Amino acid sequence: MAQAVKIEYKGQTDIEKPGTWPRYKKGMCDSCMAGCCTLIVEVKASDLICLGLTDDWEVENCLKELVHRLKKQKIITRFDIKTQMFTLEQKKGSDCLFLDKNRRCRVYDKRPDVCRNHPLIVGPRKGHCPYMPKR
Ligand code: SF4
């Protein structure tokens, strides 16, 4: 049986201040309220394809219409033409649109690269995350 991860949490996390974030440890996510899923999430076209929200052809040939459709469907809020990144829509309280009521990712197996790589490879403070225990 897997051992529960021991986490020393002193109520220090301020999501807006990465300097207050604790060091990430494997297994922490099980008891976390998913603060990382309340940060702004920017994804690539390939992430949207992986999520089944578009396909190569639409990205190549109808980018403007795709952006319009995804905004209308409340999947993205914006597209940055310079960086070619799409910003995912957030729900009330800044939750990612894919976060469920149990604070689990509904698309975990197909989640965007930025989510897979946070917090060890990408993020405001690499190796640290906005851990807060579930209430
Ligand atoms: S796609 Fe999933 S893992 Fe990524 S921010 Fe949204 S809920 Fe979290």
Short mmCIF file of N, CA and C and ligand atoms in Angstrom, two decimals:
data_model
loop_
_atom_site.label_atom_id
_atom_site.label_comp_id
_atom_site.label_asym_id
_atom_site.label_seq_id
_atom_site.Cartn_x
_atom_site.Cartn_y
_atom_site.Cartn_z
N MET A 1 0.84 -1.20 0.00
CA MET A 1 0.00 0.00 0.00
C MET A 1 0.88 1.25 0.00
N ALA A 2 0.50 2.26 -0.81
CA ALA A 2 1.31 3.48 -0.90
C ALA A 2 1.26 4.27 0.41
N GLN A 3 2.40 4.77 0.80
CA GLN A 3 2.50 5.57 2.03
C GLN A 3 2.00 6.99 1.76
N ALA A 4 1.22 7.55 2.68
CA ALA A 4 0.78 8.94 2.51
C ALA A 4 1.99 9.85 2.65
N VAL A 5 2.02 10.90 1.85
CA VAL A 5 3.15 11.83 1.89
C VAL A 5 2.98 12.75 3.09
N LYS A 6 4.06 12.90 3.85
CA LYS A 6 4.00 13.79 5.03
C LYS A 6 4.29 15.22 4.57
N ILE A 7 3.34 16.09 4.82
CA ILE A 7 3.51 17.48 4.38
C ILE A 7 3.40 18.41 5.57
N GLU A 8 4.40 19.24 5.70
CA GLU A 8 4.34 20.24 6.77
C GLU A 8 3.73 21.49 6.19
N TYR A 9 2.51 21.78 6.56
CA TYR A 9 1.85 22.96 6.02
C TYR A 9 1.48 23.88 7.17
N LYS A 10 2.00 25.10 7.10
CA LYS A 10 1.75 26.05 8.19
C LYS A 10 0.84 27.19 7.75
N GLY A 11 0.02 26.91 6.74
CA GLY A 11 -0.91 27.93 6.27
C GLY A 11 -0.21 29.08 5.58
N GLN A 12 0.94 28.80 4.99
CA GLN A 12 1.77 29.89 4.45
C GLN A 12 1.46 30.27 3.01
N THR A 13 0.69 29.44 2.28
CA THR A 13 0.55 29.67 0.84
C THR A 13 -0.34 30.85 0.50
N ASP A 14 0.25 31.79 -0.23
CA ASP A 14 -0.54 32.85 -0.86
C ASP A 14 -0.35 32.62 -2.36
N ILE A 15 -1.43 32.22 -3.00
CA ILE A 15 -1.33 31.82 -4.41
C ILE A 15 -0.72 32.91 -5.30
N GLU A 16 -0.94 34.16 -4.92
CA GLU A 16 -0.42 35.28 -5.71
C GLU A 16 1.07 35.52 -5.47
N LYS A 17 1.62 34.87 -4.43
CA LYS A 17 3.03 35.12 -4.08
C LYS A 17 3.83 33.82 -4.09
N PRO A 18 4.42 33.48 -5.25
CA PRO A 18 5.17 32.22 -5.36
C PRO A 18 6.25 32.05 -4.29
N GLY A 19 6.72 33.16 -3.73
CA GLY A 19 7.72 33.08 -2.66
C GLY A 19 7.20 32.37 -1.43
N THR A 20 5.89 32.26 -1.29
CA THR A 20 5.29 31.60 -0.12
C THR A 20 4.97 30.12 -0.40
N TRP A 21 5.19 29.68 -1.62
CA TRP A 21 4.79 28.31 -2.00
C TRP A 21 5.75 27.28 -1.41
N PRO A 22 5.21 26.17 -0.88
CA PRO A 22 6.09 25.11 -0.38
C PRO A 22 6.76 24.32 -1.51
N ARG A 23 7.82 23.64 -1.17
CA ARG A 23 8.52 22.81 -2.14
C ARG A 23 7.61 21.63 -2.52
N TYR A 24 7.55 21.34 -3.81
CA TYR A 24 6.70 20.25 -4.31
C TYR A 24 7.30 18.89 -3.96
N LYS A 25 6.42 17.99 -3.52
CA LYS A 25 6.83 16.60 -3.29
C LYS A 25 5.84 15.69 -4.01
N LYS A 26 6.35 14.61 -4.60
CA LYS A 26 5.48 13.66 -5.28
C LYS A 26 4.42 13.16 -4.29
N GLY A 27 3.17 13.11 -4.71
CA GLY A 27 2.10 12.60 -3.86
C GLY A 27 1.32 13.69 -3.13
N MET A 28 1.85 14.94 -3.18
CA MET A 28 1.16 16.04 -2.50
C MET A 28 -0.24 16.30 -3.06
N CYS A 29 -0.37 16.08 -4.38
CA CYS A 29 -1.62 16.45 -5.07
C CYS A 29 -2.84 15.75 -4.46
N ASP A 30 -2.62 14.56 -3.88
CA ASP A 30 -3.75 13.79 -3.34
C ASP A 30 -4.53 14.56 -2.27
N SER A 31 -3.83 15.39 -1.49
CA SER A 31 -4.52 16.11 -0.41
C SER A 31 -4.67 17.60 -0.71
N CYS A 32 -4.34 18.00 -1.94
CA CYS A 32 -4.33 19.43 -2.27
C CYS A 32 -5.67 19.89 -2.85
N MET A 33 -5.99 21.15 -2.63
CA MET A 33 -7.24 21.70 -3.18
C MET A 33 -7.06 22.19 -4.63
N ALA A 34 -5.93 21.83 -5.25
CA ALA A 34 -5.67 22.13 -6.68
C ALA A 34 -5.53 23.62 -6.96
N GLY A 35 -4.75 24.27 -6.15
CA GLY A 35 -4.48 25.70 -6.37
C GLY A 35 -3.85 25.96 -7.73
N CYS A 36 -3.03 25.02 -8.22
CA CYS A 36 -2.38 25.22 -9.52
C CYS A 36 -3.42 25.30 -10.63
N CYS A 37 -4.58 24.70 -10.42
CA CYS A 37 -5.63 24.72 -11.44
C CYS A 37 -6.48 25.99 -11.34
N THR A 38 -6.02 26.95 -10.52
CA THR A 38 -6.68 28.27 -10.48
C THR A 38 -5.75 29.34 -11.08
N LEU A 39 -4.55 28.90 -11.50
CA LEU A 39 -3.64 29.84 -12.17
C LEU A 39 -4.08 29.99 -13.63
N ILE A 40 -3.60 31.03 -14.28
CA ILE A 40 -3.92 31.21 -15.70
C ILE A 40 -3.22 30.12 -16.50
N VAL A 41 -3.97 29.43 -17.36
CA VAL A 41 -3.41 28.32 -18.13
C VAL A 41 -3.38 28.68 -19.62
N GLU A 42 -2.17 28.71 -20.17
CA GLU A 42 -2.00 28.99 -21.60
C GLU A 42 -1.60 27.69 -22.29
N VAL A 43 -2.31 27.37 -23.37
CA VAL A 43 -2.08 26.10 -24.05
C VAL A 43 -1.80 26.31 -25.53
N LYS A 44 -1.18 25.28 -26.13
CA LYS A 44 -0.84 25.33 -27.55
C LYS A 44 -1.98 24.69 -28.36
N ALA A 45 -1.97 24.91 -29.66
CA ALA A 45 -2.97 24.28 -30.54
C ALA A 45 -2.90 22.76 -30.39
N SER A 46 -1.69 22.21 -30.25
CA SER A 46 -1.56 20.76 -30.13
C SER A 46 -2.26 20.23 -28.87
N ASP A 47 -2.30 21.05 -27.82
CA ASP A 47 -3.03 20.64 -26.60
C ASP A 47 -4.53 20.57 -26.88
N LEU A 48 -5.02 21.57 -27.64
CA LEU A 48 -6.46 21.59 -27.97
C LEU A 48 -6.82 20.41 -28.87
N ILE A 49 -5.89 20.03 -29.74
CA ILE A 49 -6.12 18.86 -30.62
C ILE A 49 -6.18 17.61 -29.75
N CYS A 50 -5.25 17.50 -28.82
CA CYS A 50 -5.21 16.34 -27.91
C CYS A 50 -6.50 16.24 -27.08
N LEU A 51 -7.04 17.40 -26.73
CA LEU A 51 -8.28 17.42 -25.95
C LEU A 51 -9.52 17.14 -26.81
N GLY A 52 -9.31 17.02 -28.11
CA GLY A 52 -10.43 16.73 -29.01
C GLY A 52 -11.27 17.95 -29.32
N LEU A 53 -10.70 19.15 -29.11
CA LEU A 53 -11.47 20.38 -29.31
C LEU A 53 -11.31 20.96 -30.71
N THR A 54 -10.34 20.45 -31.43
CA THR A 54 -10.12 20.88 -32.82
C THR A 54 -9.27 19.81 -33.50
N ASP A 55 -8.84 20.12 -34.74
CA ASP A 55 -7.94 19.17 -35.43
C ASP A 55 -6.91 19.96 -36.24
N ASP A 56 -5.93 19.23 -36.76
CA ASP A 56 -4.85 19.87 -37.53
C ASP A 56 -5.39 20.77 -38.65
N TRP A 57 -6.38 20.25 -39.37
CA TRP A 57 -6.91 20.98 -40.53
C TRP A 57 -7.47 22.33 -40.10
N GLU A 58 -8.29 22.33 -39.05
CA GLU A 58 -8.91 23.59 -38.60
C GLU A 58 -7.84 24.58 -38.13
N VAL A 59 -6.83 24.08 -37.41
CA VAL A 59 -5.76 24.96 -36.93
C VAL A 59 -5.02 25.57 -38.12
N GLU A 60 -4.73 24.75 -39.13
CA GLU A 60 -3.97 25.21 -40.30
C GLU A 60 -4.77 26.17 -41.18
N ASN A 61 -6.07 25.88 -41.32
CA ASN A 61 -6.86 26.59 -42.34
C ASN A 61 -7.87 27.60 -41.83
N CYS A 62 -8.32 27.46 -40.59
CA CYS A 62 -9.41 28.32 -40.09
C CYS A 62 -9.10 28.81 -38.67
N LEU A 63 -7.92 29.31 -38.44
CA LEU A 63 -7.53 29.70 -37.08
C LEU A 63 -8.45 30.79 -36.50
N LYS A 64 -8.78 31.77 -37.32
CA LYS A 64 -9.62 32.86 -36.85
C LYS A 64 -11.00 32.34 -36.41
N GLU A 65 -11.57 31.48 -37.23
CA GLU A 65 -12.89 30.91 -36.91
C GLU A 65 -12.79 30.01 -35.68
N LEU A 66 -11.68 29.28 -35.56
CA LEU A 66 -11.47 28.41 -34.39
C LEU A 66 -11.46 29.24 -33.10
N VAL A 67 -10.71 30.34 -33.13
CA VAL A 67 -10.63 31.21 -31.94
C VAL A 67 -12.02 31.72 -31.60
N HIS A 68 -12.74 32.13 -32.61
CA HIS A 68 -14.11 32.66 -32.41
C HIS A 68 -15.01 31.57 -31.79
N ARG A 69 -14.92 30.36 -32.33
CA ARG A 69 -15.77 29.26 -31.84
C ARG A 69 -15.42 28.90 -30.38
N LEU A 70 -14.13 28.80 -30.09
CA LEU A 70 -13.73 28.40 -28.73
C LEU A 70 -14.08 29.47 -27.70
N LYS A 71 -14.06 30.73 -28.13
CA LYS A 71 -14.47 31.81 -27.23
C LYS A 71 -15.97 31.71 -26.98
N LYS A 72 -16.72 31.48 -28.04
CA LYS A 72 -18.17 31.38 -27.95
C LYS A 72 -18.58 30.20 -27.06
N GLN A 73 -17.82 29.11 -27.17
CA GLN A 73 -18.10 27.92 -26.35
C GLN A 73 -17.56 28.04 -24.93
N LYS A 74 -16.95 29.18 -24.64
CA LYS A 74 -16.37 29.46 -23.31
C LYS A 74 -15.30 28.45 -22.92
N ILE A 75 -14.47 28.11 -23.91
CA ILE A 75 -13.33 27.22 -23.67
C ILE A 75 -12.05 28.03 -23.53
N ILE A 76 -11.95 29.11 -24.32
CA ILE A 76 -10.81 30.00 -24.17
C ILE A 76 -11.30 31.44 -23.96
N THR A 77 -10.40 32.26 -23.41
CA THR A 77 -10.75 33.69 -23.28
C THR A 77 -10.02 34.51 -24.33
N ARG A 78 -8.83 34.02 -24.75
CA ARG A 78 -8.08 34.78 -25.76
C ARG A 78 -7.08 33.91 -26.50
N PHE A 79 -6.60 34.47 -27.62
CA PHE A 79 -5.52 33.84 -28.40
C PHE A 79 -4.48 34.91 -28.66
N ASP A 80 -3.23 34.61 -28.35
CA ASP A 80 -2.14 35.56 -28.58
C ASP A 80 -1.46 35.18 -29.90
N ILE A 81 -1.65 36.02 -30.88
CA ILE A 81 -1.13 35.70 -32.22
C ILE A 81 0.40 35.62 -32.22
N LYS A 82 1.04 36.43 -31.37
CA LYS A 82 2.50 36.46 -31.32
C LYS A 82 3.08 35.16 -30.75
N THR A 83 2.49 34.72 -29.63
CA THR A 83 3.02 33.50 -28.99
C THR A 83 2.29 32.25 -29.48
N GLN A 84 1.16 32.44 -30.19
CA GLN A 84 0.32 31.33 -30.67
C GLN A 84 -0.24 30.50 -29.50
N MET A 85 -0.47 31.17 -28.38
CA MET A 85 -0.99 30.48 -27.19
C MET A 85 -2.45 30.88 -26.95
N PHE A 86 -3.23 29.89 -26.52
CA PHE A 86 -4.64 30.09 -26.18
C PHE A 86 -4.76 30.11 -24.65
N THR A 87 -5.54 31.03 -24.11
CA THR A 87 -5.74 31.07 -22.65
C THR A 87 -7.05 30.38 -22.32
N LEU A 88 -6.98 29.36 -21.45
CA LEU A 88 -8.20 28.62 -21.08
C LEU A 88 -9.13 29.47 -20.23
N GLU A 89 -10.39 29.24 -20.41
CA GLU A 89 -11.44 29.90 -19.63
C GLU A 89 -11.34 29.48 -18.18
N GLN A 90 -11.68 30.38 -17.27
CA GLN A 90 -11.74 30.05 -15.84
C GLN A 90 -13.18 30.19 -15.36
N LYS A 91 -13.54 29.36 -14.39
CA LYS A 91 -14.87 29.45 -13.80
C LYS A 91 -14.82 30.42 -12.64
N LYS A 92 -15.94 30.52 -11.94
CA LYS A 92 -16.00 31.38 -10.75
C LYS A 92 -14.91 30.94 -9.77
N GLY A 93 -14.24 31.89 -9.16
CA GLY A 93 -13.19 31.55 -8.21
C GLY A 93 -11.88 31.21 -8.91
N SER A 94 -11.80 31.49 -10.19
CA SER A 94 -10.60 31.27 -11.02
C SER A 94 -10.31 29.81 -11.35
N ASP A 95 -11.20 28.90 -11.00
CA ASP A 95 -10.96 27.49 -11.33
C ASP A 95 -10.91 27.28 -12.84
N CYS A 96 -10.01 26.41 -13.27
CA CYS A 96 -9.95 26.01 -14.68
C CYS A 96 -11.29 25.38 -15.07
N LEU A 97 -11.69 25.57 -16.30
CA LEU A 97 -13.00 25.03 -16.73
C LEU A 97 -13.05 23.51 -16.64
N PHE A 98 -11.88 22.84 -16.58
CA PHE A 98 -11.86 21.38 -16.53
C PHE A 98 -11.78 20.82 -15.11
N LEU A 99 -11.82 21.68 -14.12
CA LEU A 99 -11.75 21.20 -12.74
C LEU A 99 -13.16 20.80 -12.27
N ASP A 100 -13.27 19.60 -11.68
CA ASP A 100 -14.61 19.17 -11.26
C ASP A 100 -14.90 19.59 -9.81
N LYS A 101 -16.08 19.25 -9.31
CA LYS A 101 -16.46 19.72 -7.97
C LYS A 101 -15.65 19.07 -6.86
N ASN A 102 -15.00 17.95 -7.17
CA ASN A 102 -14.11 17.31 -6.18
C ASN A 102 -12.67 17.80 -6.32
N ARG A 103 -12.50 18.83 -7.15
CA ARG A 103 -11.20 19.45 -7.40
C ARG A 103 -10.22 18.47 -8.05
N ARG A 104 -10.77 17.75 -9.00
CA ARG A 104 -9.98 16.84 -9.82
C ARG A 104 -10.11 17.27 -11.28
N CYS A 105 -9.06 17.00 -12.05
CA CYS A 105 -9.09 17.37 -13.48
C CYS A 105 -9.96 16.37 -14.24
N ARG A 106 -10.93 16.89 -14.98
CA ARG A 106 -11.83 16.03 -15.76
C ARG A 106 -11.16 15.48 -17.01
N VAL A 107 -10.02 16.09 -17.40
CA VAL A 107 -9.36 15.66 -18.64
C VAL A 107 -7.93 15.20 -18.35
N TYR A 108 -7.74 14.64 -17.16
CA TYR A 108 -6.38 14.36 -16.67
C TYR A 108 -5.49 13.62 -17.68
N ASP A 109 -6.03 12.59 -18.33
CA ASP A 109 -5.21 11.81 -19.27
C ASP A 109 -4.83 12.61 -20.53
N LYS A 110 -5.62 13.65 -20.81
CA LYS A 110 -5.36 14.45 -22.02
C LYS A 110 -4.96 15.87 -21.65
N ARG A 111 -4.58 16.10 -20.41
CA ARG A 111 -4.31 17.46 -19.95
C ARG A 111 -3.17 18.10 -20.74
N PRO A 112 -3.21 19.45 -20.84
CA PRO A 112 -2.19 20.16 -21.62
C PRO A 112 -0.77 19.95 -21.05
N ASP A 113 0.21 20.15 -21.91
CA ASP A 113 1.62 19.98 -21.51
C ASP A 113 1.97 20.85 -20.30
N VAL A 114 1.47 22.08 -20.29
CA VAL A 114 1.82 22.98 -19.19
C VAL A 114 1.39 22.38 -17.84
N CYS A 115 0.27 21.67 -17.83
CA CYS A 115 -0.22 21.04 -16.59
C CYS A 115 0.66 19.84 -16.24
N ARG A 116 1.07 19.09 -17.25
CA ARG A 116 1.95 17.93 -17.01
C ARG A 116 3.29 18.37 -16.46
N ASN A 117 3.76 19.51 -16.91
CA ASN A 117 5.11 19.95 -16.57
C ASN A 117 5.20 20.83 -15.33
N HIS A 118 4.03 21.22 -14.80
CA HIS A 118 4.03 22.04 -13.59
C HIS A 118 4.11 21.13 -12.37
N PRO A 119 4.91 21.43 -11.37
CA PRO A 119 5.72 22.64 -11.19
C PRO A 119 7.21 22.40 -11.39
N LEU A 120 7.58 21.20 -11.88
CA LEU A 120 9.02 20.91 -11.94
C LEU A 120 9.70 21.57 -13.14
N ILE A 121 8.97 21.70 -14.25
CA ILE A 121 9.61 22.24 -15.46
C ILE A 121 9.11 23.66 -15.78
N VAL A 122 7.80 23.87 -15.57
CA VAL A 122 7.27 25.22 -15.81
C VAL A 122 6.56 25.73 -14.55
N GLY A 123 6.37 27.04 -14.53
CA GLY A 123 5.67 27.65 -13.40
C GLY A 123 6.43 28.86 -12.90
N PRO A 124 5.75 29.69 -12.11
CA PRO A 124 6.38 30.91 -11.63
C PRO A 124 7.57 30.64 -10.69
N ARG A 125 7.54 29.49 -10.00
CA ARG A 125 8.66 29.15 -9.11
C ARG A 125 8.90 27.65 -9.21
N LYS A 126 9.84 27.30 -10.09
CA LYS A 126 10.06 25.88 -10.39
C LYS A 126 10.40 25.09 -9.13
N GLY A 127 9.76 23.89 -9.03
CA GLY A 127 10.01 23.03 -7.88
C GLY A 127 9.11 23.36 -6.69
N HIS A 128 8.31 24.40 -6.82
CA HIS A 128 7.38 24.79 -5.75
C HIS A 128 5.98 24.89 -6.34
N CYS A 129 4.97 24.66 -5.50
CA CYS A 129 3.59 24.75 -5.99
C CYS A 129 2.70 25.39 -4.92
N PRO A 130 1.54 25.91 -5.35
CA PRO A 130 0.66 26.59 -4.39
C PRO A 130 -0.17 25.59 -3.59
N TYR A 131 0.51 24.67 -2.92
CA TYR A 131 -0.18 23.63 -2.15
C TYR A 131 -1.03 24.23 -1.02
N MET A 132 -2.26 23.77 -0.96
CA MET A 132 -3.15 24.11 0.16
C MET A 132 -3.99 22.87 0.41
N PRO A 133 -4.08 22.40 1.67
CA PRO A 133 -4.84 21.18 1.89
C PRO A 133 -6.33 21.36 1.60
N LYS A 134 -6.96 20.27 1.15
CA LYS A 134 -8.42 20.30 0.92
C LYS A 134 -9.10 20.51 2.25
N ARG A 135 -10.19 21.26 2.23
CA ARG A 135 -10.92 21.48 3.48
C ARG A 135 -11.89 20.34 3.72
S1 SF4 B 1 -6.56 21.13 -17.57
FE1 SF4 B 1 -6.76 19.90 -15.72
S2 SF4 B 1 -4.71 19.91 -14.77
FE2 SF4 B 1 -4.77 21.61 -16.26
S3 SF4 B 1 -5.38 23.42 -15.07
FE3 SF4 B 1 -7.25 22.50 -15.95
S4 SF4 B 1 -8.06 21.14 -14.34
FE4 SF4 B 1 -5.90 21.59 -13.85
#
